[in-house]
Tab-separated table of N, CA, C and O in Angstrom:
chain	number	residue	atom	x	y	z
B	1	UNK	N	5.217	17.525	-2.494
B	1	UNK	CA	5.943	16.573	-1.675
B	1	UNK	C	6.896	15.779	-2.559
B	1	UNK	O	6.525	15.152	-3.551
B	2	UNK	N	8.422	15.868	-2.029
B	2	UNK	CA	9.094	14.817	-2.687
B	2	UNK	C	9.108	13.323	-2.406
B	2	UNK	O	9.245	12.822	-1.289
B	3	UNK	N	8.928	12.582	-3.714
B	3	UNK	CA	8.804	10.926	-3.529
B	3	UNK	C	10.004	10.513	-3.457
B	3	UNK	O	10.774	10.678	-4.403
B	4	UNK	N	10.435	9.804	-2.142
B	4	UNK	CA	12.083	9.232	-1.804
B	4	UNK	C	12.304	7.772	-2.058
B	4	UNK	O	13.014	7.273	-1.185
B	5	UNK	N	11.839	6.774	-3.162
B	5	UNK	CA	11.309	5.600	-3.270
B	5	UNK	C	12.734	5.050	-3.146
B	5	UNK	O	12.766	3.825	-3.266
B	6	UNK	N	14.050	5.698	-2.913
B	6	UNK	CA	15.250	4.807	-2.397
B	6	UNK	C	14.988	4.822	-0.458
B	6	UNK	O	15.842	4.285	0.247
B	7	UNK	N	14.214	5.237	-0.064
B	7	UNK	CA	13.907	5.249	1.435
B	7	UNK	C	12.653	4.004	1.495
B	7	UNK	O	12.255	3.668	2.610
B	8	UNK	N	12.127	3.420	0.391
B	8	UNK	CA	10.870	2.685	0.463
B	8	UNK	C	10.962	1.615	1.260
B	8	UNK	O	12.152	1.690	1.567
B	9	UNK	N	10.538	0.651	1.825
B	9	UNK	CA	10.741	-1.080	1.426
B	9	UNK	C	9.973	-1.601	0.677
B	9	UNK	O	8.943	-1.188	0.144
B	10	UNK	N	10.606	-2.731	0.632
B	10	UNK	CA	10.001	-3.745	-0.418
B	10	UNK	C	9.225	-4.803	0.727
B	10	UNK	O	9.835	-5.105	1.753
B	11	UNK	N	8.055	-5.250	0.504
B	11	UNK	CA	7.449	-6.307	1.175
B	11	UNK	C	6.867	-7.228	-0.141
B	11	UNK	O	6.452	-6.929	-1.261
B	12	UNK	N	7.051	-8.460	0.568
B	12	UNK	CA	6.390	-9.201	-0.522
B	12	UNK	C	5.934	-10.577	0.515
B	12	UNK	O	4.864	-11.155	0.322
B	13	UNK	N	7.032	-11.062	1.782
B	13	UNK	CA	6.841	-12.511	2.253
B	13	UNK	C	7.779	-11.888	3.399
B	13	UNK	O	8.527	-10.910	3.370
B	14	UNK	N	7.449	-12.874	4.497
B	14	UNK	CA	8.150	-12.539	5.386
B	14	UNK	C	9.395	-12.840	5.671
B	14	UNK	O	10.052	-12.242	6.523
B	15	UNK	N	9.838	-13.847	4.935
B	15	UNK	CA	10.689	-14.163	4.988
B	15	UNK	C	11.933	-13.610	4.372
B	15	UNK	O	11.798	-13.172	3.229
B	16	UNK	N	13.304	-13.538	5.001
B	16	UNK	CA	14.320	-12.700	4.449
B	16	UNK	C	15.372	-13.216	3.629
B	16	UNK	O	16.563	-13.025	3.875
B	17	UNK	N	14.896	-13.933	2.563
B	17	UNK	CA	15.617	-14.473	1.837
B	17	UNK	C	15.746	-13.480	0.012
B	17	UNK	O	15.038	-13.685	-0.974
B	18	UNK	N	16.822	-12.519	0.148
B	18	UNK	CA	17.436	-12.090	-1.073
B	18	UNK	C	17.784	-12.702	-1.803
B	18	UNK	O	17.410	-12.172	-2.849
B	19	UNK	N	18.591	-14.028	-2.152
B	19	UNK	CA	19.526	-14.705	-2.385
B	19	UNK	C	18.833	-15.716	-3.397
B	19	UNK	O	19.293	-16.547	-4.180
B	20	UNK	N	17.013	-15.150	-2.932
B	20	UNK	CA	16.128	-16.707	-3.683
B	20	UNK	C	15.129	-15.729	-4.141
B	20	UNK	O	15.009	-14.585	-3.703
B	21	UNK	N	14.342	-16.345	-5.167
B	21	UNK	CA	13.439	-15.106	-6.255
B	21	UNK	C	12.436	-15.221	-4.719
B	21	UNK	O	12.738	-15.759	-3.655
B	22	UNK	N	11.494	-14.678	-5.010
B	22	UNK	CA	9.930	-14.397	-4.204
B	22	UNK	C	9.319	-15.506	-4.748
B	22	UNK	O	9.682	-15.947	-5.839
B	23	UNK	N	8.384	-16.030	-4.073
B	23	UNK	CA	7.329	-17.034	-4.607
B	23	UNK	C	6.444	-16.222	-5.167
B	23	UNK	O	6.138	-15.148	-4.649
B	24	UNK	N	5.945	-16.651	-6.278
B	24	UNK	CA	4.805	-16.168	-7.223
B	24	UNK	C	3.300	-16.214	-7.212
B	24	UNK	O	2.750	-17.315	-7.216
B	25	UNK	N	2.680	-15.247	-7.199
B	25	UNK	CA	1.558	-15.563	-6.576
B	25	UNK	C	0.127	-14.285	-6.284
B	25	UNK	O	0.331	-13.157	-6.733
B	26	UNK	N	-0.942	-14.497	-5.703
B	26	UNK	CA	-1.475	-13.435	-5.127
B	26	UNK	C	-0.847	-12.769	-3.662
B	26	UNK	O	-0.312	-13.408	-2.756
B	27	UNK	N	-0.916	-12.332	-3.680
B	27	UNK	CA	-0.483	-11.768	-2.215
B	27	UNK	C	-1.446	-10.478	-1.282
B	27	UNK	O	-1.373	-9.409	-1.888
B	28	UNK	N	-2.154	-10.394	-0.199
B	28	UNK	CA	-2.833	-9.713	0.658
B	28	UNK	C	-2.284	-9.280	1.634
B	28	UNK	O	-1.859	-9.925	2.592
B	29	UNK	N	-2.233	-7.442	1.350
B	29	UNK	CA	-1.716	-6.949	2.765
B	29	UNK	C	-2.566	-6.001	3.325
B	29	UNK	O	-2.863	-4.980	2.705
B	30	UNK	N	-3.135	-6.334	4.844
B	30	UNK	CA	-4.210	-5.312	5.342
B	30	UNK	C	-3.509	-4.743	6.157
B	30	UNK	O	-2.502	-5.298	6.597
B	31	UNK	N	-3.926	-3.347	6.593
B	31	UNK	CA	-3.602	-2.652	7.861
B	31	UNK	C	-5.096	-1.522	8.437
B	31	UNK	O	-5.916	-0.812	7.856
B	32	UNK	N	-4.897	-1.779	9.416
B	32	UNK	CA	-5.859	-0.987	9.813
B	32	UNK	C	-5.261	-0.181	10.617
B	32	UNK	O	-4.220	-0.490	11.197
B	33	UNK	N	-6.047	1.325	10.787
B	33	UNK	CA	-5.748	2.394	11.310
B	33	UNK	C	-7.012	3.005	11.907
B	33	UNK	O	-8.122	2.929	11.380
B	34	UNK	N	-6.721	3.648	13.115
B	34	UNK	CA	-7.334	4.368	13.835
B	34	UNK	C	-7.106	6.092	14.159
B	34	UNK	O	-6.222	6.483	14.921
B	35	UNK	N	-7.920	6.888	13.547
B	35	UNK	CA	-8.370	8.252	13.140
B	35	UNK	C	-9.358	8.875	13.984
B	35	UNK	O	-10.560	8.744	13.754
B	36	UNK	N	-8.788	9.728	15.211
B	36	UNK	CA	-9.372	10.150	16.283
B	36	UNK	C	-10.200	11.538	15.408
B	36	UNK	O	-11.374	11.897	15.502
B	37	UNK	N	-9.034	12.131	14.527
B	37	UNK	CA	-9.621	13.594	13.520
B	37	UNK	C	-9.084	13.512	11.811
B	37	UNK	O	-8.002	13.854	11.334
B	38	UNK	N	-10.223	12.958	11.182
B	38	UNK	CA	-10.131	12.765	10.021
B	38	UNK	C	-9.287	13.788	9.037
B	38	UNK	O	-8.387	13.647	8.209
B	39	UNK	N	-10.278	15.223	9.723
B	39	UNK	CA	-9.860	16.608	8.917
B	39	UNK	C	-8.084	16.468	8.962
B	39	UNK	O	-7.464	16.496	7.899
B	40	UNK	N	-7.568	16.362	9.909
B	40	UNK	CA	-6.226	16.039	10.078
B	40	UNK	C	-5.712	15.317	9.130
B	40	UNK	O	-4.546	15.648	8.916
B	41	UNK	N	-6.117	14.395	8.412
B	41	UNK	CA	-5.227	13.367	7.388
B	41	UNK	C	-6.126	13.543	5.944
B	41	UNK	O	-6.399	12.616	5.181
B	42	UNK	N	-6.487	14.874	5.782
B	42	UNK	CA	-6.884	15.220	4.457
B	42	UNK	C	-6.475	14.849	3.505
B	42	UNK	O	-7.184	14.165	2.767
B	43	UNK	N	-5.037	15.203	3.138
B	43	UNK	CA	-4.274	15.416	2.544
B	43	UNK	C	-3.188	14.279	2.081
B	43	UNK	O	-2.322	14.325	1.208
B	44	UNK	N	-3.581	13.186	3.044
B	44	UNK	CA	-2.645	11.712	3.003
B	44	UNK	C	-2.726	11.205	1.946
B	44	UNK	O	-3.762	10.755	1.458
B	45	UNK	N	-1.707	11.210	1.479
B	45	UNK	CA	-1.515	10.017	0.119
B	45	UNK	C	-0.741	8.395	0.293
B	45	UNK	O	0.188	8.355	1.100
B	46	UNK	N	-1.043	7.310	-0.313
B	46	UNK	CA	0.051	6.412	-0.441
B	46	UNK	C	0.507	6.609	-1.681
B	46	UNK	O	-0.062	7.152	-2.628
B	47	UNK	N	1.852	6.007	-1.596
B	47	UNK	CA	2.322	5.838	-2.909
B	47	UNK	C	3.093	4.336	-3.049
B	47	UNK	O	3.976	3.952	-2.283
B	48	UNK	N	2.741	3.830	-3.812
B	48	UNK	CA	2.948	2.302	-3.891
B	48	UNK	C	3.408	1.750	-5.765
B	48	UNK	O	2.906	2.111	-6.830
B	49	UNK	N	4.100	1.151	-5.586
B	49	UNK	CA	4.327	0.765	-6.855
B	49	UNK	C	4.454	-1.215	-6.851
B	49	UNK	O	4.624	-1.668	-5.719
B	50	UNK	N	4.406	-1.891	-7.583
B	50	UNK	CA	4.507	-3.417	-7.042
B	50	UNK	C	4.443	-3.988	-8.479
B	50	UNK	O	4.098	-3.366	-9.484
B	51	UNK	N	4.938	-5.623	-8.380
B	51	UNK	CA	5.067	-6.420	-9.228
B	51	UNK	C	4.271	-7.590	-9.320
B	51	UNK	O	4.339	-8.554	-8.557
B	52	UNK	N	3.138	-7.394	-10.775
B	52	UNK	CA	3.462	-7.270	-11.665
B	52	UNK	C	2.031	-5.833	-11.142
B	52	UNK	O	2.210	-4.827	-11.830
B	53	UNK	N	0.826	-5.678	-10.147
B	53	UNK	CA	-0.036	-5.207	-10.504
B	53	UNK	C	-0.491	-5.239	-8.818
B	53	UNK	O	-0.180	-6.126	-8.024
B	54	UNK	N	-1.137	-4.273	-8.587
B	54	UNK	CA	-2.003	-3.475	-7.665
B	54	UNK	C	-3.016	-3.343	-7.789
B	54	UNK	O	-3.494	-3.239	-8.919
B	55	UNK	N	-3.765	-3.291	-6.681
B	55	UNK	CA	-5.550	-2.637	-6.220
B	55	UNK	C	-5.111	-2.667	-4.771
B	55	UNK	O	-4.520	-3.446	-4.023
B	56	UNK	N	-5.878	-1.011	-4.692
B	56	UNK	CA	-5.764	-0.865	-3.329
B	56	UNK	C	-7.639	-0.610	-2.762
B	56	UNK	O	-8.651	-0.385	-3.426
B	57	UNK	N	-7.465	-0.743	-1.587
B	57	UNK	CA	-8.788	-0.672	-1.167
B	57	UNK	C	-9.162	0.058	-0.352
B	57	UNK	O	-9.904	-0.697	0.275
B	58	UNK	N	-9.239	1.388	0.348
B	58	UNK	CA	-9.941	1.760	2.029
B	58	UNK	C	-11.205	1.442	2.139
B	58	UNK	O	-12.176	1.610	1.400
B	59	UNK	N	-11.086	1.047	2.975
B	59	UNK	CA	-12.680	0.411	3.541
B	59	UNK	C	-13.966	-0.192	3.115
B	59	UNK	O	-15.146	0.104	3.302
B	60	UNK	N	-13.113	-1.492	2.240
B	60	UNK	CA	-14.092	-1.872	1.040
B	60	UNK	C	-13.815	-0.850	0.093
B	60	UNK	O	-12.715	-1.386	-0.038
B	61	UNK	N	-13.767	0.054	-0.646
B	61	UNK	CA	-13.822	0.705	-1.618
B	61	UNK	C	-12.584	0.573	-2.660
B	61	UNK	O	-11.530	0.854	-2.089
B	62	UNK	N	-12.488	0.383	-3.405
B	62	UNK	CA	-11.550	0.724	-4.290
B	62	UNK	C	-11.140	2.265	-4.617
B	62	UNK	O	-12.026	3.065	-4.917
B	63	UNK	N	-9.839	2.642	-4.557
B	63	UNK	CA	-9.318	4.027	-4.323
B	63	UNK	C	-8.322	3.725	-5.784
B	63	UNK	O	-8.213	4.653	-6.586
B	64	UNK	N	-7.607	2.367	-6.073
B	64	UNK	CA	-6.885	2.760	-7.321
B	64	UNK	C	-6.354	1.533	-7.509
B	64	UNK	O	-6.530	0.496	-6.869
B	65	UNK	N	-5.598	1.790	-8.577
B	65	UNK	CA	-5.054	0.241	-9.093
B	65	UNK	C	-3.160	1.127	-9.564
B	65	UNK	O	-2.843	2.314	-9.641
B	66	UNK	N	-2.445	-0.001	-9.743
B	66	UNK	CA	-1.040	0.286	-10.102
B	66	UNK	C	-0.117	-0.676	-10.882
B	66	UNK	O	-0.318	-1.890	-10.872
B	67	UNK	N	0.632	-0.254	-11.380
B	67	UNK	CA	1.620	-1.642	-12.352
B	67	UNK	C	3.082	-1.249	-12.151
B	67	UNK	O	3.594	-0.183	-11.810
B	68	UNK	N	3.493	-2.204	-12.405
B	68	UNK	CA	5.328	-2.316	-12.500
B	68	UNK	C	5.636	-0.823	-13.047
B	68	UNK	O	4.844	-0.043	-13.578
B	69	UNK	N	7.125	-0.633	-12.743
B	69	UNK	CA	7.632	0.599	-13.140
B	69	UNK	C	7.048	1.698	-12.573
B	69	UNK	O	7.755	2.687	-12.767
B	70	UNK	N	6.053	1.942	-11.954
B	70	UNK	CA	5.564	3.495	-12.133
B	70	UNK	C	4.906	3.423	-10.254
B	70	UNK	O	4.258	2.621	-9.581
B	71	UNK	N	5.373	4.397	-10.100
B	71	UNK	CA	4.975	5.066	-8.829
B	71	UNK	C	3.362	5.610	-8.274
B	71	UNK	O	2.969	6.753	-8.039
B	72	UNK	N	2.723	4.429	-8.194
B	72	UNK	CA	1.274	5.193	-7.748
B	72	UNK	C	0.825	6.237	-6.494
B	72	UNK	O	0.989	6.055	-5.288
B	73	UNK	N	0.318	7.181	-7.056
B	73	UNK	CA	-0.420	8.487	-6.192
B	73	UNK	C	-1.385	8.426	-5.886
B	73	UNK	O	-2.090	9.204	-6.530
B	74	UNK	N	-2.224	7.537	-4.738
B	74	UNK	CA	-3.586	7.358	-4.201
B	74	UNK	C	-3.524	8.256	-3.026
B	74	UNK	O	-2.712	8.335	-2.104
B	75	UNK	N	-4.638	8.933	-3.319
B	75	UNK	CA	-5.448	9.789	-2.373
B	75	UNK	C	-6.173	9.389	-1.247
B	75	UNK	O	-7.282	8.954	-1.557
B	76	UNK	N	-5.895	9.383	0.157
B	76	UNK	CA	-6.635	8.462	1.727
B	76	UNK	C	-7.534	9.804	1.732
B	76	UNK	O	-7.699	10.006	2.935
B	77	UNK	N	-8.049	10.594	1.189
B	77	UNK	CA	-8.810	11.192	1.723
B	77	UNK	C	-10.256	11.347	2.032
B	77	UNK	O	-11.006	12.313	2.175
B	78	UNK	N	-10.437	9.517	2.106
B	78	UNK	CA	-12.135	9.028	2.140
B	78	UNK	C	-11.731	8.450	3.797
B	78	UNK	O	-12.622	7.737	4.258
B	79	UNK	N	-10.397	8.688	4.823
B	79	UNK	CA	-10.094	8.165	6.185
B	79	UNK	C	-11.237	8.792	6.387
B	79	UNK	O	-11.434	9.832	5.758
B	80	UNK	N	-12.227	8.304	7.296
B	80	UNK	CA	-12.692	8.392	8.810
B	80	UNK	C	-12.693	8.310	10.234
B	80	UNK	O	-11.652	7.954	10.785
B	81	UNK	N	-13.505	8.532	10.783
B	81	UNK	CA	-13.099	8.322	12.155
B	81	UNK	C	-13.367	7.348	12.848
B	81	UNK	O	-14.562	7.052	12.852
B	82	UNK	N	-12.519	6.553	13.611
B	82	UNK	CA	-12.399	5.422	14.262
B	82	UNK	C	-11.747	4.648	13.499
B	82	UNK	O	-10.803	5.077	12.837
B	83	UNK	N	-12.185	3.213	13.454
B	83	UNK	CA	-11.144	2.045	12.536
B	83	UNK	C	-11.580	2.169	10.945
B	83	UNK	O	-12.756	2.001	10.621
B	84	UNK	N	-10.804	2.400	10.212
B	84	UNK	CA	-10.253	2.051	8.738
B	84	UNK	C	-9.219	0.689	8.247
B	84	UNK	O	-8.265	0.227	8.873
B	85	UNK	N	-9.639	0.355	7.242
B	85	UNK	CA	-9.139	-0.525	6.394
B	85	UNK	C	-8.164	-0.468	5.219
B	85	UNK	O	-8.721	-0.188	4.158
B	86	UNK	N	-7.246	-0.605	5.171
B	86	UNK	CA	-6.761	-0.243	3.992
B	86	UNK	C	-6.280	-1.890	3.477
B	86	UNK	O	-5.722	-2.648	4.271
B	87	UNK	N	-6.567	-2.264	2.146
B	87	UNK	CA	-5.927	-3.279	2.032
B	87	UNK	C	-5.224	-3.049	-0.002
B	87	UNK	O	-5.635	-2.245	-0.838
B	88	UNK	N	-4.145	-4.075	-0.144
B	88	UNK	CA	-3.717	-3.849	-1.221
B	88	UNK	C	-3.149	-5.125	-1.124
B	88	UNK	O	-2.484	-5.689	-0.255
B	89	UNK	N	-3.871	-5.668	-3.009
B	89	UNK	CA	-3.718	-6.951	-3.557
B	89	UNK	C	-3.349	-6.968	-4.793
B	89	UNK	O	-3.961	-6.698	-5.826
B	90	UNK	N	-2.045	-7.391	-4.546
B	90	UNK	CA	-1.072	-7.708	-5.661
B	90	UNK	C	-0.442	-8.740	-6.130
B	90	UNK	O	0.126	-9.543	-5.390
B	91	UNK	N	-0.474	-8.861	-7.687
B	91	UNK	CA	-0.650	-9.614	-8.037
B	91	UNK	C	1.393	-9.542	-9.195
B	91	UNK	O	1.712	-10.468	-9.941
C-alpha cells in the first residue's frame, strides 16, 4: 500500500487558527468504531506520525508508540466485534 501523507490532516485543537503556533501540551484523541465482521478489517493499519511523541491504544491495549519525522505502521488487527476503542496520546 502506498502512504499519501500529502492527503493526511493534521489535528491537534479545534480550532482553525494557522497564523498562531498550537498550544503545547498533552493532547487525547478517542474514536470508537463498530465491527459487524472483524475477519474483514484484518489487514487495517493506521499510520500516524505527530509532534513531539505518540502511544496509541485499541481497546486498552497498547499497539505502538511514534515520534516526530517518521511515519508510524500500526497494525488494527486485534479489531473485534461490536464497539472498539482506539485512542492516541500525544505528547
Amino acid at each position: 500500500m502506498k502512504v499519501e501523507p500529502e492527503k493526511s490532516s493534521w489535528i491537534w485543537f479545534p480550532e482553525k487558527q494557522e497564523d498562531k503556533q498550537f498550544p503545547k501540551g498533552t493532547r487525547y484523541f478517542t474514536y470508537e468504531l463498530y465491527i459487524d465482521n472483524p475477519e474483514t478489517y484484518a489487514y487495517t493499519h493506521l499510520f500516524i506520525t505527530s509532534d513531539d511523541a505518540s502511544e496509541v491504544k485499541l481497546n486498552g491495549e497498547k499497539i505502538g508508540t511514534n515520534g516526530w519525522m517518521k511515519i508510524g505502521d500500526l497494525s488494527l488487527e486485534n479489531l473485534k466485534k461490536g464497539k472498539n476503542v482506539l485512542e492516541v496520546i500525544v505528547t
